[in-house]
Amino acid sequence: MDEEIKKTPKVMLTGDRPTGRLHIGHYVGSLRRRVELQNQGDFDEMYIMIADTQALTDNAGNPQKVRDNVIEVALDYLAAGIDPNKVTIFVQSRIPELFEFTCYFLDLVSYSRLIRNPTVKAELGMRKFGDSIPVGFMTYPISQAADILMFGTNVVPAGEDQEPMVEQTNEIARKFNSIYGNVFQEAQILLPNSEAAKRLPGTDGKAKMSKSLGNCIYLSDDAKTVEKQVLSMFTDPTHLQVSDPGHTEGNPVFTYLDAFAKDEHFPKFLPEYKNLEELKAHYRRGGLGDVVVKRFLVNVLNDTLEPMRQKRHELEQNIEGVYSILEEGTRKAQEKASSIAFKARRAMGINYFENKKLMEKQQKAYNRAHEQQKALEEYLAKSKKK
Ligand code: TRP
């Protein structure tokens, strides 16, 4: 037993739908954390999935969007510092075991449980499917359970919206284990560690960055675009004149600074202040204009994004090389998923072709039946002769 525990690797897995380039909300919400975890080296195995199959659940009619964004998301990962030697980056659709087990997991979840998922409910509200909700969309949390379980995942770094998915995953793991025996382990979500990172608002102050609202700053945006986006940002609507006291809470410019500003940015870009607390205090007192704060934010963001832009630019010279990274990662990921699938099929007793014991047992039963039949026939033949 102890031996078994020791041998179980510590596994991290997370993923993104390839429906667009990644923005700074993705970065502070999850991507930055993944790079930190990678560099801490606490995990034996780390997987990041480009969830193209999940992206298709609400983009079936637009496969080109999904296809084109697989490479964009891969470029963003690598540019942000994900090291493919430490993290296995892979493409969901190329791992058949995930869909095989999605099918079995579908049988372990009731319809009423399925439609209770609050994240799916919120998404339905935004998607406007009318009465044409794709079945695949409704069931994607079950497919996501396969994503998580088929890698022996312990930790899923993700945003709050993914909590219901991890819960559903663990319910499936428990149900499977109770019916078929202990195969899957439960996973834990690792939420962003600050309020600003949990929910970075759009530049317009709306709750979420979204491509359709045009309120995003992308990791690959150039310095000029970042400047334009920041200077047009929503701030505190009660801070009309520089001398007015301002609010930093709920003010997206300060939320962004919470997420991105480090003490060392101050001597570099705004030496009048020692740190963010001092800057906030001045804003609250009054006498500090929005433009000064915004200019500082432009510098902080561009300082953070510049190394990623350079890395991305390099990677963009070798798209084939980036696909090779995905191909190699997908091969590695499939190896892992297939070894867990092997155990799970064995537990379910559907490993027909490898199950020598079953064959022997069934053969014996037939041999016995044939022998009995023969004995009966012989007996009948004998009694006739008499
Ligand atoms: N649902 C996630 C998203 O919308 C993407 C995803 C797919 C995922 N499979 C996953 C996240 C497994 C964590 C673990 O971004």
mmCIF file with all atom_site columns, C-alpha atoms and ligand atoms in Angstrom, residues 13-17 26 34 49-52 54 92 119 123 127 140 143-145 147-148 153 156-158 161-162 165-166, ligand 1:
data_model
loop_
_atom_site.group_PDB
_atom_site.id
_atom_site.type_symbol
_atom_site.label_atom_id
_atom_site.label_alt_id
_atom_site.label_comp_id
_atom_site.label_asym_id
_atom_site.label_entity_id
_atom_site.label_seq_id
_atom_site.pdbx_PDB_ins_code
_atom_site.Cartn_x
_atom_site.Cartn_y
_atom_site.Cartn_z
_atom_site.occupancy
_atom_site.B_iso_or_equiv
_atom_site.pdbx_formal_charge
_atom_site.auth_seq_id
_atom_site.auth_comp_id
_atom_site.auth_asym_id
_atom_site.auth_atom_id
_atom_site.pdbx_PDB_model_num
ATOM   1  C CA  . LEU A 1 13  ? -3.348  19.424 -15.441 1.00 0.00 ? 13  LEU A CA  1
ATOM   2  C CA  . THR A 1 14  ? -5.218  22.383 -16.845 1.00 0.00 ? 14  THR A CA  1
ATOM   3  C CA  . GLY A 1 15  ? -6.329  23.661 -20.206 1.00 0.00 ? 15  GLY A CA  1
ATOM   4  C CA  . ASP A 1 16  ? -7.836  26.346 -22.387 1.00 0.00 ? 16  ASP A CA  1
ATOM   5  C CA  . ARG A 1 17  ? -10.293 26.390 -25.242 1.00 0.00 ? 17  ARG A CA  1
ATOM   6  C CA  . HIS A 1 26  ? -5.805  34.532 -18.724 1.00 0.00 ? 26  HIS A CA  1
ATOM   7  C CA  . ARG A 1 34  ? 1.431   27.640 -14.251 1.00 0.00 ? 34  ARG A CA  1
ATOM   8  C CA  . MET A 1 49  ? -4.330  20.827 -22.759 1.00 0.00 ? 49  MET A CA  1
ATOM   9  C CA  . ILE A 1 50  ? -5.440  22.824 -25.767 1.00 0.00 ? 50  ILE A CA  1
ATOM   10 C CA  . ALA A 1 51  ? -9.111  21.881 -25.504 1.00 0.00 ? 51  ALA A CA  1
ATOM   11 C CA  . ASP A 1 52  ? -10.104 22.014 -29.158 1.00 0.00 ? 52  ASP A CA  1
ATOM   12 C CA  . GLN A 1 54  ? -14.392 21.374 -25.990 1.00 0.00 ? 54  GLN A CA  1
ATOM   13 C CA  . GLN A 1 92  ? -7.265  17.260 -26.703 1.00 0.00 ? 92  GLN A CA  1
ATOM   14 C CA  . THR A 1 119 ? -21.008 27.507 -15.101 1.00 0.00 ? 119 THR A CA  1
ATOM   15 C CA  . GLU A 1 123 ? -22.666 30.126 -20.446 1.00 0.00 ? 123 GLU A CA  1
ATOM   16 C CA  . ARG A 1 127 ? -24.563 31.854 -25.872 1.00 0.00 ? 127 ARG A CA  1
ATOM   17 C CA  . TYR A 1 140 ? -18.786 19.047 -21.917 1.00 0.00 ? 140 TYR A CA  1
ATOM   18 C CA  . SER A 1 143 ? -15.796 15.249 -21.168 1.00 0.00 ? 143 SER A CA  1
ATOM   19 C CA  . GLN A 1 144 ? -13.753 17.575 -18.973 1.00 0.00 ? 144 GLN A CA  1
ATOM   20 C CA  . ALA A 1 145 ? -13.945 14.978 -16.195 1.00 0.00 ? 145 ALA A CA  1
ATOM   21 C CA  . ASP A 1 147 ? -9.598  15.258 -19.327 1.00 0.00 ? 147 ASP A CA  1
ATOM   22 C CA  . ILE A 1 148 ? -8.810  15.409 -15.646 1.00 0.00 ? 148 ILE A CA  1
ATOM   23 C CA  . THR A 1 153 ? -4.548  14.577 -12.000 1.00 0.00 ? 153 THR A CA  1
ATOM   24 C CA  . VAL A 1 156 ? -6.126  21.703 -11.517 1.00 0.00 ? 156 VAL A CA  1
ATOM   25 C CA  . PRO A 1 157 ? -4.998  25.337 -11.510 1.00 0.00 ? 157 PRO A CA  1
ATOM   26 C CA  . ALA A 1 158 ? -7.989  27.247 -12.870 1.00 0.00 ? 158 ALA A CA  1
ATOM   27 C CA  . ASP A 1 161 ? -15.719 29.153 -13.016 1.00 0.00 ? 161 ASP A CA  1
ATOM   28 C CA  . GLN A 1 162 ? -14.016 25.767 -13.207 1.00 0.00 ? 162 GLN A CA  1
ATOM   29 C CA  . MET A 1 165 ? -16.259 21.064 -13.307 1.00 0.00 ? 165 MET A CA  1
ATOM   30 C CA  . VAL A 1 166 ? -13.817 19.732 -10.743 1.00 0.00 ? 166 VAL A CA  1
HETATM 31 N N1  . TRP B 2 .   ? -13.144 24.490 -19.437 1.00 0.00 ? 1   TRP B N1  1
HETATM 32 C C1  . TRP B 2 .   ? -11.853 25.105 -19.576 1.00 0.00 ? 1   TRP B C1  1
HETATM 33 C C2  . TRP B 2 .   ? -12.069 26.517 -20.114 1.00 0.00 ? 1   TRP B C2  1
HETATM 34 O O1  . TRP B 2 .   ? -13.149 26.847 -20.532 1.00 0.00 ? 1   TRP B O1  1
HETATM 35 C C3  . TRP B 2 .   ? -10.923 24.370 -20.507 1.00 0.00 ? 1   TRP B C3  1
HETATM 36 C C4  . TRP B 2 .   ? -10.605 22.966 -20.085 1.00 0.00 ? 1   TRP B C4  1
HETATM 37 C C5  . TRP B 2 .   ? -10.861 21.834 -20.807 1.00 0.00 ? 1   TRP B C5  1
HETATM 38 C C6  . TRP B 2 .   ? -9.976  22.558 -18.874 1.00 0.00 ? 1   TRP B C6  1
HETATM 39 N N2  . TRP B 2 .   ? -10.430 20.753 -20.134 1.00 0.00 ? 1   TRP B N2  1
HETATM 40 C C7  . TRP B 2 .   ? -9.894  21.142 -18.947 1.00 0.00 ? 1   TRP B C7  1
HETATM 41 C C8  . TRP B 2 .   ? -9.517  23.232 -17.729 1.00 0.00 ? 1   TRP B C8  1
HETATM 42 C C9  . TRP B 2 .   ? -9.358  20.389 -17.890 1.00 0.00 ? 1   TRP B C9  1
HETATM 43 C C10 . TRP B 2 .   ? -8.971  22.487 -16.682 1.00 0.00 ? 1   TRP B C10 1
HETATM 44 C C11 . TRP B 2 .   ? -8.899  21.072 -16.771 1.00 0.00 ? 1   TRP B C11 1
HETATM 45 O O2  . TRP B 2 .   ? -11.146 27.294 -20.130 1.00 0.00 ? 1   TRP B O2  1
#
